[in-house]
PDB file of C-alpha atoms in Angstrom:
ATOM      1  CA  MET G   1      13.876  10.497 -29.283  1.00  0.00           C
ATOM      2  CA  SER G   2      16.106  11.494 -27.417  1.00  0.00           C
ATOM      3  CA  SER G   3      19.703  11.024 -27.988  1.00  0.00           C
ATOM      4  CA  GLU G   4      20.697  10.461 -24.585  1.00  0.00           C
ATOM      5  CA  THR G   5      17.991   7.780 -23.988  1.00  0.00           C
ATOM      6  CA  GLN G   6      17.868   4.182 -25.893  1.00  0.00           C
ATOM      7  CA  PRO G   7      15.552   1.420 -25.352  1.00  0.00           C
ATOM      8  CA  ILE G   8      16.801  -1.251 -23.733  1.00  0.00           C
ATOM      9  CA  ASN G   9      17.168  -3.954 -26.324  1.00  0.00           C
ATOM     10  CA  PRO G  10      15.107  -7.029 -26.830  1.00  0.00           C
ATOM     11  CA  ALA G  11      17.647  -9.313 -25.030  1.00  0.00           C
ATOM     12  CA  ARG G  12      17.310  -7.355 -21.493  1.00  0.00           C
ATOM     13  CA  PHE G  13      13.555  -7.263 -22.591  1.00  0.00           C
ATOM     14  CA  ALA G  14      13.098 -10.922 -22.555  1.00  0.00           C
ATOM     15  CA  GLU G  15      15.740 -11.515 -19.249  1.00  0.00           C
ATOM     16  CA  ALA G  16      13.265  -8.787 -17.451  1.00  0.00           C
ATOM     17  CA  LEU G  17      10.463 -10.673 -18.587  1.00  0.00           C
ATOM     18  CA  LYS G  18      11.729 -14.459 -16.860  1.00  0.00           C
ATOM     19  CA  ASP G  19      10.831 -12.977 -13.417  1.00  0.00           C
ATOM     20  CA  LEU G  20       6.938 -11.359 -13.909  1.00  0.00           C
ATOM     21  CA  PRO G  21       4.230 -13.355 -13.095  1.00  0.00           C
ATOM     22  CA  ALA G  22       1.491 -14.191 -16.006  1.00  0.00           C
ATOM     23  CA  GLU G  23      -0.644 -11.209 -14.668  1.00  0.00           C
ATOM     24  CA  THR G  24       2.021  -8.667 -15.277  1.00  0.00           C
ATOM     25  CA  LEU G  25       2.878  -9.646 -18.136  1.00  0.00           C
ATOM     26  CA  ALA G  26      -0.912  -9.510 -19.203  1.00  0.00           C
ATOM     27  CA  LEU G  27      -0.611  -6.201 -18.088  1.00  0.00           C
ATOM     28  CA  LYS G  28       1.925  -5.233 -20.272  1.00  0.00           C
ATOM     29  CA  VAL G  29       0.980  -6.744 -23.505  1.00  0.00           C
ATOM     30  CA  LEU G  30      -2.343  -4.137 -22.776  1.00  0.00           C
ATOM     31  CA  GLU G  31       0.422  -1.638 -22.250  1.00  0.00           C
ATOM     32  CA  LEU G  32       2.074  -2.199 -25.588  1.00  0.00           C
ATOM     33  CA  ARG G  33      -1.322  -2.418 -27.444  1.00  0.00           C
ATOM     34  CA  ASN G  34      -2.456   0.752 -26.028  1.00  0.00           C
ATOM     35  CA  SER G  35       0.233   2.661 -26.869  1.00  0.00           C
ATOM     36  CA  ILE G  36       0.431   1.354 -30.078  1.00  0.00           C
ATOM     37  CA  ALA G  37      -3.419   2.547 -30.522  1.00  0.00           C
ATOM     38  CA  HIS G  38      -2.079   5.731 -28.913  1.00  0.00           C
ATOM     39  CA  LEU G  39       0.887   6.090 -32.137  1.00  0.00           C
ATOM     40  CA  ASP G  40      -1.418   5.326 -34.841  1.00  0.00           C
ATOM     41  CA  TYR G  41      -3.609   8.191 -33.586  1.00  0.00           C
ATOM     42  CA  SER G  42      -0.747  10.500 -33.625  1.00  0.00           C
ATOM     43  CA  ASN G  43       0.289   9.144 -37.911  1.00  0.00           C
ATOM     44  CA  ALA G  44      -3.382   9.518 -38.724  1.00  0.00           C
ATOM     45  CA  GLU G  45      -3.908  13.014 -37.846  1.00  0.00           C
ATOM     46  CA  LEU G  46       0.138  13.970 -38.707  1.00  0.00           C
ATOM     47  CA  LYS G  47      -0.662  12.038 -41.877  1.00  0.00           C
ATOM     48  CA  PRO G  48      -2.035  14.544 -43.793  1.00  0.00           C
ATOM     49  CA  TYR G  49       0.360  17.780 -43.122  1.00  0.00           C
ATOM     50  CA  ALA G  50       3.050  14.841 -43.862  1.00  0.00           C
ATOM     51  CA  GLU G  51       1.515  14.241 -47.116  1.00  0.00           C
ATOM     52  CA  GLY G  52       1.120  18.139 -48.008  1.00  0.00           C
ATOM     53  CA  ARG G  53      -2.824  17.629 -48.260  1.00  0.00           C
ATOM     54  CA  ALA G  54      -2.802  20.332 -45.255  1.00  0.00           C
ATOM     55  CA  PRO G  55      -1.348  23.667 -44.535  1.00  0.00           C
ATOM     56  CA  ILE G  56       0.950  23.523 -41.616  1.00  0.00           C
ATOM     57  CA  LEU G  57       0.370  27.526 -39.648  1.00  0.00           C
ATOM     58  CA  GLU G  58       3.613  28.594 -41.483  1.00  0.00           C
ATOM     59  CA  GLN G  59       1.827  27.961 -44.992  1.00  0.00           C
ATOM     60  CA  GLN G  60      -1.135  29.652 -43.576  1.00  0.00           C
ATOM     61  CA  GLY G  61      -2.935  30.770 -46.931  1.00  0.00           C
ATOM     62  CA  ALA G  62       0.017  28.864 -49.401  1.00  0.00           C
ATOM     63  CA  PRO G  63      -0.282  25.918 -50.906  1.00  0.00           C
ATOM     64  CA  ALA G  64       0.255  22.778 -48.693  1.00  0.00           C
ATOM     65  CA  GLN G  65       3.905  21.525 -49.159  1.00  0.00           C
ATOM     66  CA  PRO G  66       4.476  18.082 -47.494  1.00  0.00           C
ATOM     67  CA  ASP G  67       5.788  19.290 -43.600  1.00  0.00           C
ATOM     68  CA  GLN G  68       9.336  17.080 -43.008  1.00  0.00           C
ATOM     69  CA  ASP G  69       9.196  17.275 -39.407  1.00  0.00           C
ATOM     70  CA  CYS G  70       5.721  15.362 -39.752  1.00  0.00           C
ATOM     71  CA  ILE G  71       7.175  13.103 -41.952  1.00  0.00           C
ATOM     72  CA  ASP G  72       9.547  12.470 -39.678  1.00  0.00           C
ATOM     73  CA  ALA G  73       7.745  12.143 -36.479  1.00  0.00           C
ATOM     74  CA  ILE G  74       5.585   9.189 -38.641  1.00  0.00           C
ATOM     75  CA  ALA G  75       8.914   7.229 -39.289  1.00  0.00           C
ATOM     76  CA  GLU G  76       9.882   7.790 -35.717  1.00  0.00           C
ATOM     77  CA  ASN G  77       6.625   5.995 -34.339  1.00  0.00           C
ATOM     78  CA  GLU G  78       6.396   3.766 -37.012  1.00  0.00           C
ATOM     79  CA  ALA G  79       9.522   2.840 -35.489  1.00  0.00           C
ATOM     80  CA  VAL G  80       8.415   2.731 -32.050  1.00  0.00           C
ATOM     81  CA  ILE G  81       5.510   0.314 -33.310  1.00  0.00           C
ATOM     82  CA  THR G  82       7.831  -2.341 -34.677  1.00  0.00           C
ATOM     83  CA  ARG G  83       9.462  -2.052 -31.452  1.00  0.00           C
ATOM     84  CA  MET G  84       6.602  -2.601 -29.287  1.00  0.00           C
ATOM     85  CA  GLN G  85       5.005  -5.361 -31.722  1.00  0.00           C
ATOM     86  CA  GLU G  86       8.281  -7.160 -31.323  1.00  0.00           C
ATOM     87  CA  ARG G  87       8.032  -6.576 -27.200  1.00  0.00           C
ATOM     88  CA  ILE G  88       4.482  -8.514 -27.452  1.00  0.00           C
ATOM     89  CA  GLU G  89       6.080 -11.485 -29.750  1.00  0.00           C
ATOM     90  CA  LEU G  90       9.059 -11.423 -26.602  1.00  0.00           C
ATOM     91  CA  ILE G  91       6.213 -11.562 -24.305  1.00  0.00           C
ATOM     92  CA  ARG G  92       4.236 -14.438 -26.422  1.00  0.00           C
ATOM     93  CA  ALA G  93       7.512 -16.123 -26.017  1.00  0.00           C
ATOM     94  CA  GLU G  94       7.386 -16.185 -22.662  1.00  0.00           C
ATOM     95  CA  VAL G  95       4.617 -17.349 -22.292  1.00  0.00           C
ATOM     96  CA  GLU G  96       4.745 -20.145 -24.394  1.00  0.00           C
ATOM     97  CA  SER G  97       7.753 -21.299 -22.657  1.00  0.00           C
ATOM     98  CA  ARG G  98       5.357 -21.510 -18.980  1.00  0.00           C
ATOM     99  CA  GLY G  99       3.650 -24.064 -21.003  1.00  0.00           C
ATOM    100  CA  LEU G 100       0.752 -21.560 -21.129  1.00  0.00           C
ATOM    101  CA  SER G 101      -1.258 -20.699 -23.859  1.00  0.00           C
ATOM    102  CA  TRP G 102      -0.825 -17.678 -26.184  1.00  0.00           C
ATOM    103  CA  ARG G 103      -4.937 -18.332 -27.316  1.00  0.00           C
ATOM    104  CA  GLU G 104      -5.730 -18.584 -23.899  1.00  0.00           C
ATOM    105  CA  PHE G 105      -3.262 -15.625 -22.999  1.00  0.00           C
ATOM    106  CA  GLN G 106      -5.041 -13.135 -25.359  1.00  0.00           C
ATOM    107  CA  ALA G 107      -8.713 -14.097 -24.768  1.00  0.00           C
ATOM    108  CA  LYS G 108      -7.406 -12.970 -21.034  1.00  0.00           C
ATOM    109  CA  THR G 109      -6.391  -9.259 -22.720  1.00  0.00           C
ATOM    110  CA  GLU G 110      -9.342  -9.187 -24.869  1.00  0.00           C
ATOM    111  CA  ASP G 111     -11.678  -9.928 -22.055  1.00  0.00           C
ATOM    112  CA  THR G 112     -10.095  -7.073 -20.372  1.00  0.00           C
ATOM    113  CA  ASP G 113     -10.312  -4.970 -23.292  1.00  0.00           C
ATOM    114  CA  ASP G 114     -14.084  -5.790 -23.919  1.00  0.00           C
ATOM    115  CA  ALA G 115     -14.948  -5.741 -20.357  1.00  0.00           C
ATOM    116  CA  VAL G 116     -13.837  -2.115 -20.314  1.00  0.00           C
ATOM    117  CA  ALA G 117     -15.364  -1.109 -23.676  1.00  0.00           C
ATOM    118  CA  ALA G 118     -18.805  -2.596 -22.260  1.00  0.00           C
ATOM    119  CA  VAL G 119     -18.724  -0.336 -19.015  1.00  0.00           C
ATOM    120  CA  GLU G 120     -17.979   2.485 -21.042  1.00  0.00           C
ATOM    121  CA  THR G 121     -20.799   1.604 -23.652  1.00  0.00           C
ATOM    122  CA  ASP G 122     -23.781   0.449 -20.559  1.00  0.00           C
ATOM    123  CA  ASN G 123     -22.523   4.239 -18.569  1.00  0.00           C
ATOM    124  CA  ASN G 124     -22.774   6.218 -21.410  1.00  0.00           C
ATOM    125  CA  PRO G 125     -24.181   4.817 -24.598  1.00  0.00           C
ATOM    126  CA  THR G 126     -23.295   7.850 -26.975  1.00  0.00           C
ATOM    127  CA  ALA G 127     -20.278   7.731 -25.800  1.00  0.00           C
ATOM    128  CA  ALA G 128     -18.318   5.137 -27.807  1.00  0.00           C
ATOM    129  CA  SER G 129     -20.676   6.670 -30.543  1.00  0.00           C
ATOM    130  CA  ASN G 130     -20.546  10.502 -30.886  1.00  0.00           C
ATOM    131  CA  LEU G 131     -16.576  11.438 -29.317  1.00  0.00           C
ATOM    132  CA  THR G 132     -13.280  12.443 -30.846  1.00  0.00           C
ATOM    133  CA  ASN G 133     -11.458  12.925 -27.431  1.00  0.00           C
ATOM    134  CA  GLY G 134     -14.564  13.947 -25.387  1.00  0.00           C
ATOM    135  CA  VAL G 135     -13.581  15.956 -22.306  1.00  0.00           C
ATOM    136  CA  ASN G 136     -16.347  15.381 -19.192  1.00  0.00           C
ATOM    137  CA  GLY G 137     -18.831  13.293 -21.474  1.00  0.00           C
ATOM    138  CA  HIS G 138     -18.929  15.935 -24.389  1.00  0.00           C
ATOM    139  CA  GLY G 139     -17.551  15.150 -28.260  1.00  0.00           C
ATOM    140  CA  THR G 140     -17.223  17.373 -31.153  1.00  0.00           C
ATOM    141  CA  GLY G 141     -19.780  17.298 -34.127  1.00  0.00           C
ATOM    142  CA  GLY G 142     -21.351  13.611 -33.906  1.00  0.00           C
ATOM    143  CA  GLU G 143     -17.187  12.750 -35.031  1.00  0.00           C
ATOM    144  CA  THR G 144     -16.654   9.029 -33.593  1.00  0.00           C
ATOM    145  CA  GLN G 145     -14.042   7.509 -31.239  1.00  0.00           C
ATOM    146  CA  HIS G 146     -10.549   6.662 -32.411  1.00  0.00           C
ATOM    147  CA  PRO G 147      -9.790   3.000 -30.504  1.00  0.00           C
ATOM    148  CA  ALA G 148      -7.045   4.553 -28.963  1.00  0.00           C
ATOM    149  CA  TRP G 149      -9.283   6.779 -26.535  1.00  0.00           C
ATOM    150  CA  GLN G 150     -11.660   3.464 -26.203  1.00  0.00           C
ATOM    151  CA  ASP G 151      -8.807   1.473 -24.521  1.00  0.00           C
ATOM    152  CA  GLY G 152      -9.456   2.419 -20.613  1.00  0.00           C
ATOM    153  CA  THR G 153      -6.670   4.430 -20.272  1.00  0.00           C
ATOM    154  CA  PHE G 154      -8.806   6.311 -17.750  1.00  0.00           C
ATOM    155  CA  GLN G 155     -10.143   3.545 -15.648  1.00  0.00           C
ATOM    156  CA  THR G 156      -9.275   3.434 -11.726  1.00  0.00           C
ATOM    157  CA  GLY G 157      -9.082   0.382  -9.473  1.00  0.00           C
ATOM    158  CA  THR G 158      -6.527  -2.330  -8.068  1.00  0.00           C
ATOM    159  CA  ILE G 159      -3.960  -4.122 -10.520  1.00  0.00           C
ATOM    160  CA  GLY G 160      -4.006  -7.043  -8.171  1.00  0.00           C
ATOM    161  CA  GLN G 161      -3.080  -8.741  -4.843  1.00  0.00           C
ATOM    162  CA  LEU G 162       0.751  -8.128  -3.044  1.00  0.00           C
ATOM    163  CA  GLY G 163       2.216 -11.628  -3.550  1.00  0.00           C
ATOM    164  CA  PRO G 164       4.534 -12.459  -0.626  1.00  0.00           C
ATOM    165  CA  GLU G 165       7.494 -11.035  -1.982  1.00  0.00           C
ATOM    166  CA  GLU G 166       5.818  -7.628  -2.484  1.00  0.00           C
ATOM    167  CA  GLN G 167       4.379  -7.921   0.807  1.00  0.00           C
ATOM    168  CA  GLU G 168       7.777  -8.014   2.905  1.00  0.00           C
ATOM    169  CA  LEU G 169       9.678  -5.689   0.708  1.00  0.00           C
ATOM    170  CA  LEU G 170       7.138  -3.203   1.351  1.00  0.00           C
ATOM    171  CA  ARG G 171       7.084  -4.071   5.110  1.00  0.00           C
ATOM    172  CA  GLN G 172      11.018  -3.525   4.774  1.00  0.00           C
ATOM    173  CA  LEU G 173      10.749  -0.351   3.280  1.00  0.00           C
ATOM    174  CA  GLN G 174       8.052   1.212   6.325  1.00  0.00           C
ATOM    175  CA  SER G 175      10.072  -0.230   8.384  1.00  0.00           C
ATOM    176  CA  ARG G 176      12.740   2.488   6.981  1.00  0.00           C
ATOM    177  CA  ILE G 177      10.443   5.626   7.629  1.00  0.00           C
ATOM    178  CA  PRO G 178      11.012   7.262  10.485  1.00  0.00           C
ATOM    179  CA  PRO G 179       7.949   7.758  12.927  1.00  0.00           C
ATOM    180  CA  GLU G 180       6.539  11.246  12.451  1.00  0.00           C
ATOM    181  CA  ASP G 181       7.757  12.024  16.252  1.00  0.00           C
ATOM    182  CA  GLU G 182      11.304  11.604  15.402  1.00  0.00           C
ATOM    183  CA  ASP G 183      11.503  12.419  11.336  1.00  0.00           C
ATOM    184  CA  GLU G 184      11.909  16.185  13.160  1.00  0.00           C
ATOM    185  CA  ASP G 185      15.104  18.083  12.869  1.00  0.00           C
ATOM    186  CA  PRO G 186      15.817  20.209  15.560  1.00  0.00           C
ATOM    187  CA  GLU G 187      17.426  23.028  13.622  1.00  0.00           C
ATOM    188  CA  GLY G 188      14.680  22.594  11.408  1.00  0.00           C
ATOM    189  CA  GLY G 189      16.252  21.183   8.040  1.00  0.00           C
ATOM    190  CA  MET G 190      15.616  18.303   5.547  1.00  0.00           C
ATOM    191  CA  HIS G 191      17.951  15.374   5.189  1.00  0.00           C
ATOM    192  CA  LEU G 192      17.770  14.119   2.408  1.00  0.00           C
TER     193      LEU G 192
END
């Protein structure tokens, strides 16, 4: 991670959750789970190199040695995973503080996961069993797909309808955009 940027601290994250609708909280949980799945996948890919079971490029032809960069990357990923799991717990606390059932909330996010998996399986029954990362529906060597790639990341659609506040904000933003004919500068320049 860059030494210049730091993740938002848990107190600020919890405070920011208070203004979000339940639908957005559910999406945030899905986003965090997706990120955790990808980090787990990355760690699984790095593990043989970190343990010295597979040689890195510089070690080709020589006995494999543990790679410190891979060890460090796994440790950093584990720290990020822990932070993300803490955020899921903060979301849980917020959901429960609103009087909502975390169990029902979880069921909604799991239903979304199940629906995505069902659509993918219905559209291509061999996709779930024959792809590693898959490109355009083609897998490699009959390997199974890691859960990080089964999350529906590449699905398209709308997240939800705009609420009254979002509609007003959109209206205000659109009112600030000049019509196309007024945007012309006689000198042909651009104003920022």
